[in-house]
XYZ file of C-alpha atoms in Angstrom:
459
model
C 0.022 0.017 0.001
C 1.477 3.384 -1.068
C 2.489 5.858 1.618
C -0.107 8.599 2.075
C 0.776 12.239 1.973
C -0.881 14.801 4.202
C -2.546 16.630 1.279
C -4.220 13.372 0.139
C -6.213 12.968 3.427
C -9.918 13.234 2.618
C -11.688 10.932 5.178
C -11.562 9.439 8.629
C -10.095 6.220 7.144
C -7.351 8.157 5.391
C -6.461 9.929 8.682
C -6.179 6.582 10.526
C -4.010 5.108 7.756
C -1.513 7.976 7.519
C -0.957 7.917 11.279
C -0.495 4.091 11.189
C 1.874 4.300 8.201
C 4.096 6.778 10.086
C 4.049 4.842 13.296
C 3.153 7.917 15.280
C 2.466 7.585 18.985
C 0.831 11.029 19.129
C -0.501 13.648 16.701
C -1.137 17.371 17.105
C -4.765 18.660 17.237
C -5.489 22.392 17.198
C -8.430 24.827 16.979
C -8.842 28.537 16.678
C -10.402 30.710 19.374
C -12.432 33.884 18.951
C -9.242 36.017 18.633
C -7.752 33.783 15.960
C -5.221 32.284 18.385
C -4.391 28.597 17.779
C -4.859 26.300 20.766
C -4.414 22.592 21.049
C -2.445 19.670 22.356
C -0.627 16.417 21.501
C -3.144 13.608 21.413
C -2.222 9.874 21.934
C -2.828 7.708 18.850
C -5.618 5.667 20.397
C -7.423 8.740 21.659
C -7.001 10.332 18.235
C -8.472 7.329 16.448
C -11.500 7.353 18.796
C -11.923 11.081 18.343
C -11.963 10.769 14.624
C -15.144 8.681 14.978
C -16.861 10.264 17.938
C -15.257 13.616 18.461
C -13.514 14.729 21.679
C -14.067 17.196 24.506
C -12.204 20.385 25.353
C -12.751 22.832 28.258
C -14.966 25.565 26.868
C -12.902 28.216 28.712
C -11.048 28.672 25.482
C -14.183 30.384 24.200
C -14.527 32.367 27.510
C -11.169 33.994 27.841
C -9.182 36.669 25.996
C -5.814 36.541 24.289
C -4.041 36.861 27.753
C -6.118 34.020 29.297
C -8.214 36.450 31.327
C -11.817 35.410 31.838
C -14.664 37.440 30.216
C -17.076 38.735 32.753
C -19.803 39.705 30.260
C -20.537 36.683 28.102
C -23.353 34.228 28.469
C -22.157 31.134 26.600
C -19.676 30.128 29.355
C -18.307 31.519 32.574
C -18.305 30.895 36.305
C -22.091 30.559 36.007
C -21.754 27.445 33.910
C -18.721 26.017 35.678
C -16.664 25.942 32.413
C -17.743 22.488 31.253
C -16.227 20.598 28.260
C -17.444 21.380 24.817
C -17.475 18.848 21.936
C -15.226 19.124 18.917
C -14.821 17.172 15.710
C -11.581 16.560 13.915
C -11.406 17.752 10.324
C -9.589 14.928 8.454
C -8.931 16.905 5.307
C -7.055 19.613 7.298
C -4.100 17.288 7.809
C -0.688 19.011 7.680
C 2.928 18.060 7.952
C 4.801 19.785 10.820
C 8.264 20.038 9.201
C 10.157 20.924 12.417
C 8.907 17.737 14.086
C 9.934 14.919 11.757
C 6.866 12.864 10.698
C 4.499 14.635 13.056
C 0.994 15.528 11.727
C -1.297 18.340 12.673
C -5.165 18.230 12.308
C -7.529 21.115 12.783
C -10.745 20.693 14.884
C -13.909 22.776 15.166
C -16.490 23.032 17.862
C -19.872 21.309 17.743
C -23.064 21.517 19.728
C -23.964 24.846 21.393
C -20.378 26.053 20.907
C -20.585 25.761 17.174
C -22.700 28.934 17.085
C -19.640 30.947 18.155
C -16.842 28.724 16.680
C -14.987 30.975 14.209
C -14.493 28.176 11.670
C -18.178 27.223 12.092
C -19.246 30.886 11.467
C -17.467 30.829 8.123
C -18.713 27.361 7.219
C -22.293 28.481 7.698
C -21.813 31.500 5.484
C -20.406 29.170 2.797
C -23.449 26.954 3.157
C -25.549 30.009 2.566
C -23.567 30.696 -0.677
C -24.105 27.030 -1.684
C -27.812 27.438 -1.139
C -27.773 30.406 -3.499
C -25.860 28.335 -6.100
C -22.359 29.777 -5.556
C -18.933 28.664 -4.431
C -16.686 31.246 -2.932
C -12.941 31.470 -3.452
C -10.521 33.614 -1.617
C -6.887 34.505 -0.997
C -5.393 36.344 1.943
C -2.534 38.842 1.872
C -0.628 39.648 5.118
C 1.935 42.244 6.131
C 4.039 41.426 9.168
C 7.122 42.876 10.899
C 10.186 40.780 11.788
C 12.311 41.693 14.780
C 15.725 40.620 15.974
C 14.186 39.933 19.417
C 12.941 37.005 21.474
C 9.883 36.688 23.679
C 12.217 37.327 26.674
C 14.059 40.311 25.210
C 10.898 42.196 24.219
C 9.566 41.912 27.735
C 12.927 42.929 29.302
C 12.779 46.007 27.116
C 9.169 46.733 27.986
C 8.367 46.491 24.265
C 10.428 49.595 23.577
C 13.521 50.255 21.524
C 12.957 47.019 19.699
C 15.397 46.062 16.883
C 13.836 45.397 13.518
C 15.253 42.478 11.513
C 16.454 44.952 8.931
C 16.733 48.787 8.945
C 15.198 51.562 6.847
C 12.347 51.810 4.332
C 13.042 49.431 1.484
C 9.883 48.209 -0.171
C 10.215 45.573 -2.812
C 13.950 45.376 -2.103
C 15.806 42.940 -4.168
C 18.888 43.708 -1.975
C 17.176 42.629 1.265
C 15.666 39.373 -0.267
C 19.007 38.446 -1.725
C 21.141 39.146 1.294
C 18.728 37.104 3.497
C 17.832 34.563 0.772
C 18.213 31.585 3.050
C 15.612 32.917 5.439
C 13.184 33.690 2.653
C 13.664 30.201 1.241
C 12.962 28.661 4.618
C 9.661 30.471 4.821
C 8.694 29.509 1.271
C 9.526 25.892 1.935
C 7.571 25.822 5.157
C 4.540 27.280 3.352
C 4.749 24.579 0.683
C 5.240 21.748 3.271
C 2.250 22.903 5.324
C -0.027 23.659 2.373
C -0.411 27.385 2.610
C 1.726 28.075 -0.543
C 3.022 31.621 -0.988
C 2.455 33.268 -4.399
C 4.444 36.384 -3.611
C 6.875 37.414 -0.861
C 8.626 40.796 -0.688
C 9.680 43.564 1.614
C 7.203 46.321 2.316
C 7.732 49.900 3.394
C 9.188 49.910 6.856
C 12.100 48.361 8.811
C 11.825 44.546 8.781
C 8.335 44.418 7.249
C 7.358 41.663 4.773
C 4.258 41.081 2.696
C 2.992 37.663 1.702
C 0.288 36.742 -0.755
C -1.168 33.209 -0.101
C -2.414 31.173 -3.010
C -6.136 31.198 -3.772
C -8.389 28.356 -2.663
C -12.010 27.704 -1.829
C -12.914 30.061 0.957
C -12.875 27.636 3.978
C -9.520 26.244 2.833
C -8.182 29.795 2.202
C -9.132 30.798 5.769
C -7.333 27.610 7.105
C -4.230 28.600 5.101
C -4.335 32.145 6.466
C -4.748 31.068 10.072
C -1.993 28.444 9.792
C 0.276 30.932 8.049
C 0.083 33.402 10.851
C 0.616 30.733 13.551
C 3.520 28.956 11.953
C 5.282 32.070 10.707
C 5.502 33.021 14.385
C 6.850 29.540 15.184
C 9.364 29.697 12.277
C 10.636 33.103 13.353
C 10.998 32.235 17.128
C 12.824 29.012 16.313
C 15.421 31.240 14.569
C 15.796 33.780 17.368
C 13.456 36.262 15.694
C 9.873 37.408 16.255
C 7.035 38.162 13.904
C 4.143 40.434 14.801
C 0.778 40.725 13.059
C -0.554 43.493 15.293
C -2.287 46.139 13.181
C 0.205 48.929 13.996
C 3.181 48.469 16.264
C 4.722 52.008 15.718
C 3.167 55.419 14.895
C 6.074 56.010 12.486
C 5.216 53.349 9.991
C 2.177 52.166 8.055
C -0.006 49.566 9.698
C -0.235 45.907 8.764
C -3.083 44.831 6.529
C -4.894 41.549 5.993
C -6.392 42.052 2.581
C -8.871 39.510 1.243
C -9.374 38.733 -2.448
C -12.692 37.156 -3.253
C -14.619 35.783 -6.195
C -17.758 33.714 -6.719
C -18.419 30.932 -9.264
C -21.620 29.243 -10.221
C -21.660 25.925 -8.402
C -23.117 23.919 -11.310
C -21.136 25.335 -14.215
C -17.985 26.461 -12.430
C -18.142 29.707 -14.445
C -17.385 33.076 -12.863
C -20.340 34.885 -11.256
C -18.444 38.207 -11.357
C -17.201 38.363 -14.965
C -19.270 39.845 -17.746
C -17.276 40.779 -20.831
C -20.022 43.164 -22.084
C -20.261 45.128 -18.877
C -18.242 48.114 -17.722
C -15.024 46.923 -16.125
C -16.305 43.357 -16.901
C -18.366 43.681 -13.696
C -21.491 41.517 -13.756
C -24.696 42.438 -12.046
C -23.920 39.809 -9.368
C -20.540 41.374 -8.614
C -22.091 44.816 -8.432
C -24.684 43.610 -5.876
C -21.933 41.776 -4.019
C -19.819 44.955 -3.737
C -22.888 46.906 -2.705
C -23.492 44.527 0.183
C -19.964 44.785 1.269
C -20.020 48.535 1.178
C -23.433 48.893 2.954
C -22.614 46.477 5.816
C -18.916 47.441 6.264
C -19.652 49.929 9.113
C -21.817 47.323 10.924
C -19.341 44.419 10.550
C -16.115 46.377 11.145
C -15.454 44.722 14.497
C -15.019 41.383 12.717
C -12.306 42.838 10.482
C -10.745 45.270 12.996
C -11.108 43.358 16.238
C -8.589 45.018 18.574
C -8.072 48.411 20.133
C -4.870 48.685 18.124
C -6.739 48.013 14.830
C -8.096 51.535 14.904
C -4.713 53.235 15.061
C -4.196 51.853 11.565
C -7.393 53.368 9.999
C -6.077 56.891 9.460
C -5.653 58.899 6.170
C -2.415 58.595 4.217
C -1.138 55.242 5.590
C -2.648 52.901 2.904
C -5.608 51.943 5.110
C -9.192 52.921 4.105
C -11.110 55.284 6.413
C -14.627 55.060 4.874
C -16.766 52.398 3.206
C -15.781 53.283 -0.367
C -15.193 51.346 -3.487
C -13.385 51.945 -6.767
C -11.936 50.127 -9.769
C -8.191 49.461 -9.389
C -8.081 52.113 -6.617
C -5.904 51.286 -3.638
C -7.184 54.215 -1.596
C -10.675 52.718 -1.270
C -11.949 50.116 1.096
C -13.069 47.864 -1.794
C -10.987 47.510 -4.898
C -12.704 45.892 -7.904
C -10.055 44.149 -10.018
C -11.216 43.673 -13.646
C -9.727 40.775 -15.508
C -10.751 37.562 -17.190
C -13.280 34.884 -16.275
C -10.595 33.424 -13.934
C -9.333 36.624 -12.313
C -12.284 39.003 -12.013
C -12.507 39.723 -8.275
C -12.853 42.213 -5.470
C -10.185 43.024 -2.898
C -11.447 43.731 0.624
C -8.761 46.176 1.704
C -10.208 47.161 5.091
C -9.077 44.091 7.115
C -6.041 44.305 9.326
C -3.450 41.582 9.980
C -4.685 41.169 13.496
C -8.089 39.886 12.386
C -9.222 36.277 12.885
C -9.040 34.952 9.242
C -12.252 32.946 9.665
C -14.283 35.856 10.904
C -12.809 38.346 8.454
C -13.571 36.011 5.557
C -17.087 35.420 6.925
C -17.824 39.173 7.157
C -16.399 39.902 3.683
C -18.327 37.041 1.972
C -21.470 37.259 4.054
C -21.993 40.952 3.411
C -21.479 40.321 -0.350
C -24.072 37.526 -0.333
C -26.472 39.859 1.520
C -26.093 42.365 -1.264
C -26.941 39.790 -3.881
C -29.933 38.545 -1.908
C -31.340 42.107 -1.509
C -30.195 43.276 -4.974
C -28.398 46.246 -3.452
C -26.693 48.908 -5.574
C -23.347 50.469 -4.580
C -22.648 54.191 -4.445
C -20.726 55.711 -7.285
C -17.154 54.439 -7.464
C -14.393 56.683 -6.239
C -11.838 57.947 -8.787
C -8.635 59.535 -7.580
C -7.539 59.840 -3.959
C -10.348 58.708 -1.640
C -8.708 60.386 1.325
C -9.067 63.810 -0.297
C -12.741 63.506 -0.964
C -15.754 63.895 1.295
C -18.124 61.005 1.558
C -21.773 60.477 2.664
C -22.334 59.871 6.331
C -23.519 56.346 5.720
C -19.979 55.444 4.521
C -18.370 56.562 7.750
C -16.742 53.758 9.730
C -16.626 53.449 13.523
C -13.548 55.073 14.897
C -13.131 52.897 18.054
C -13.543 49.274 18.878
C -16.326 50.087 21.333
C -18.332 51.901 18.644
C -17.711 48.998 16.250
C -18.960 46.519 18.842
C -22.178 48.567 19.282
C -22.756 48.732 15.546
C -22.324 44.943 15.284
C -24.644 44.252 18.222
C -27.312 46.497 16.657
C -27.061 45.107 13.173
C -30.070 43.112 11.912
C -28.088 41.981 8.962
C -25.246 40.618 11.157
C -27.778 38.697 13.205
C -29.380 37.282 10.018
C -26.015 36.254 8.627
C -24.176 34.969 11.723
C -26.875 34.276 14.331
C -27.793 35.978 17.550
C -25.497 33.812 19.693
C -22.398 34.742 17.738
C -23.232 38.460 17.481
C -23.954 38.765 21.211
C -20.859 36.757 22.183
C -18.433 38.496 19.771
C -19.742 42.011 20.549
C -19.331 41.313 24.296
C -15.750 40.117 23.789
C -14.902 43.337 21.884
C -16.477 45.447 24.666
C -14.294 43.502 27.177
C -11.192 44.233 25.060
C -11.992 47.981 25.057
C -12.625 47.924 28.858
C -9.309 46.219 29.449
C -7.563 48.988 27.465
C -9.312 51.704 29.511
C -7.872 50.254 32.730
C -4.357 51.315 31.722
C -2.549 54.583 31.642
C -0.546 55.252 28.464
C 2.838 56.928 28.086
C 1.157 59.583 26.027
C -1.224 60.451 28.926
C 1.674 60.673 31.457
C 3.722 62.861 29.198
C 0.853 65.148 28.382
C -0.820 65.559 31.790
C 1.492 64.523 34.640
C 3.100 67.873 35.249
C 1.114 70.540 33.401
C -2.558 69.865 34.200
C-alpha cells in the first residue's frame, strides 16, 4: 500500500491510515479561538482514532477568555455561572498538515460542535459558505498579510518593555531585491515551510518599513483559504521564534510606519457550471450584475461588521488617512485608496479586494464578514454608491459610509445590526460583541505613556 501524503487525506479512514503508516504515537490537534489564536495539544494515537469517529471534549474556557487568558465577565455562553464545562469538537480529516520541524509529526484542525458551534470561528465561516451554496455559488478567496520581523525574542521584548525593539532589517526598503538576496536563506525557509504545510506563497517581498514583509497566499475555496491564512500566521511566528526572531501581526506597532493589513481577495463561481459569477465581458469593467450587488452589500454592511475585520483596540490606530488603510466604506476600480477595490480581469481573475481588514483579524471571521456581506447584497439586490476615482482620502463621503472610529463603537454597531444577526446568528453576535467590549474595557484600565507625558506635570 502506497504511503499517504498529508494533502491526500480526505476521510476518517485516510487519517487513521497515515498515522499508522508513520508509526506515530501522538499527533497534534488544534483549533482557533475567537481572537484567531491557535490552541491545542498532542493527542495519543488511540485517543485520536476514537476522536476521529466520535469527536472529543475540550474545556470551553477557550471560548470564554481573551488573548491573555483572562476570563470574560460579560458573556453568556460560558463562565463561572456554567462552571466551564467541556465542549465537543470534531476533527477535520482533510485539514491534515505536515509539521516540518517535528519529523513525521502531523497536525489536524478541529472545530466546535453543539452549542459552541454557534460561536466557533470556523463554524461561522462554514455556515456562510453553506448560505452561498444554497444560493448556487462557491466562494474562493486568498489572503494577503503584512508582518514585521524583529531581531528579538519573547524574553528580550519583555525585558525592554516592548520599547527600543530592533527590527530584523533597517530603513524603508519596499520591494527590495537587496534585502531578499542578502537574506535569501531565510526567505527560502519560509517559502519551503509554506509549501510543506499547504499554505503556498504566491508572492513574498519587503514592504515599506524596517523589517516588514508582505505575503500573498495562494487562492483556494474560501474555507480552505481561511485555514491557510490562520496556519500561516501561527507557523510564521513559530518559524521566526525558532530562529531567534519574532514576527508580529498586530495592526500597528509603531506610529512612525504604516499599519499591517490583512487584505482579502474574493470571487464567486456558479456551483453547477464552475463559471465566474463576477465576470461579464459586455459590462463596464467586466463587472457582472452579481458582482455589483456583491460589492454593494460589502459597502453597505462594512460599518456594521467592522469589529469582525478590525477586532482590537490597536486596529483603529491603523485606520487613518495617508497610511494605505481605508477610512470610509468606499469602493473603486483598481483604486488602492478605497476600502473595496474591484479588479477587472478575465473569467478566472475578476474579483474584489476587501482592503479594510487588518493583519490582527481572525481569518475565519474576516472572511465570513467579507463574503457574508456580499451575499447579503446579492440577496437584496443592493446597488453600490458611485465608485471613487482619484484619492479617496481627499474626498468627502456621505455619512452612511463613515466607519466606527473605536472598537467600542464598532461593537455597538455589530450588536445592533439586523443583517449581522441574520447572517451569523444572535448567539455569535452577542458573544463576539461582548468580547470586543471587554477588550476595550481592558484597554481603559491602563494609563498610556502619552497620557503621562501630556498631563502629569502641566494639568
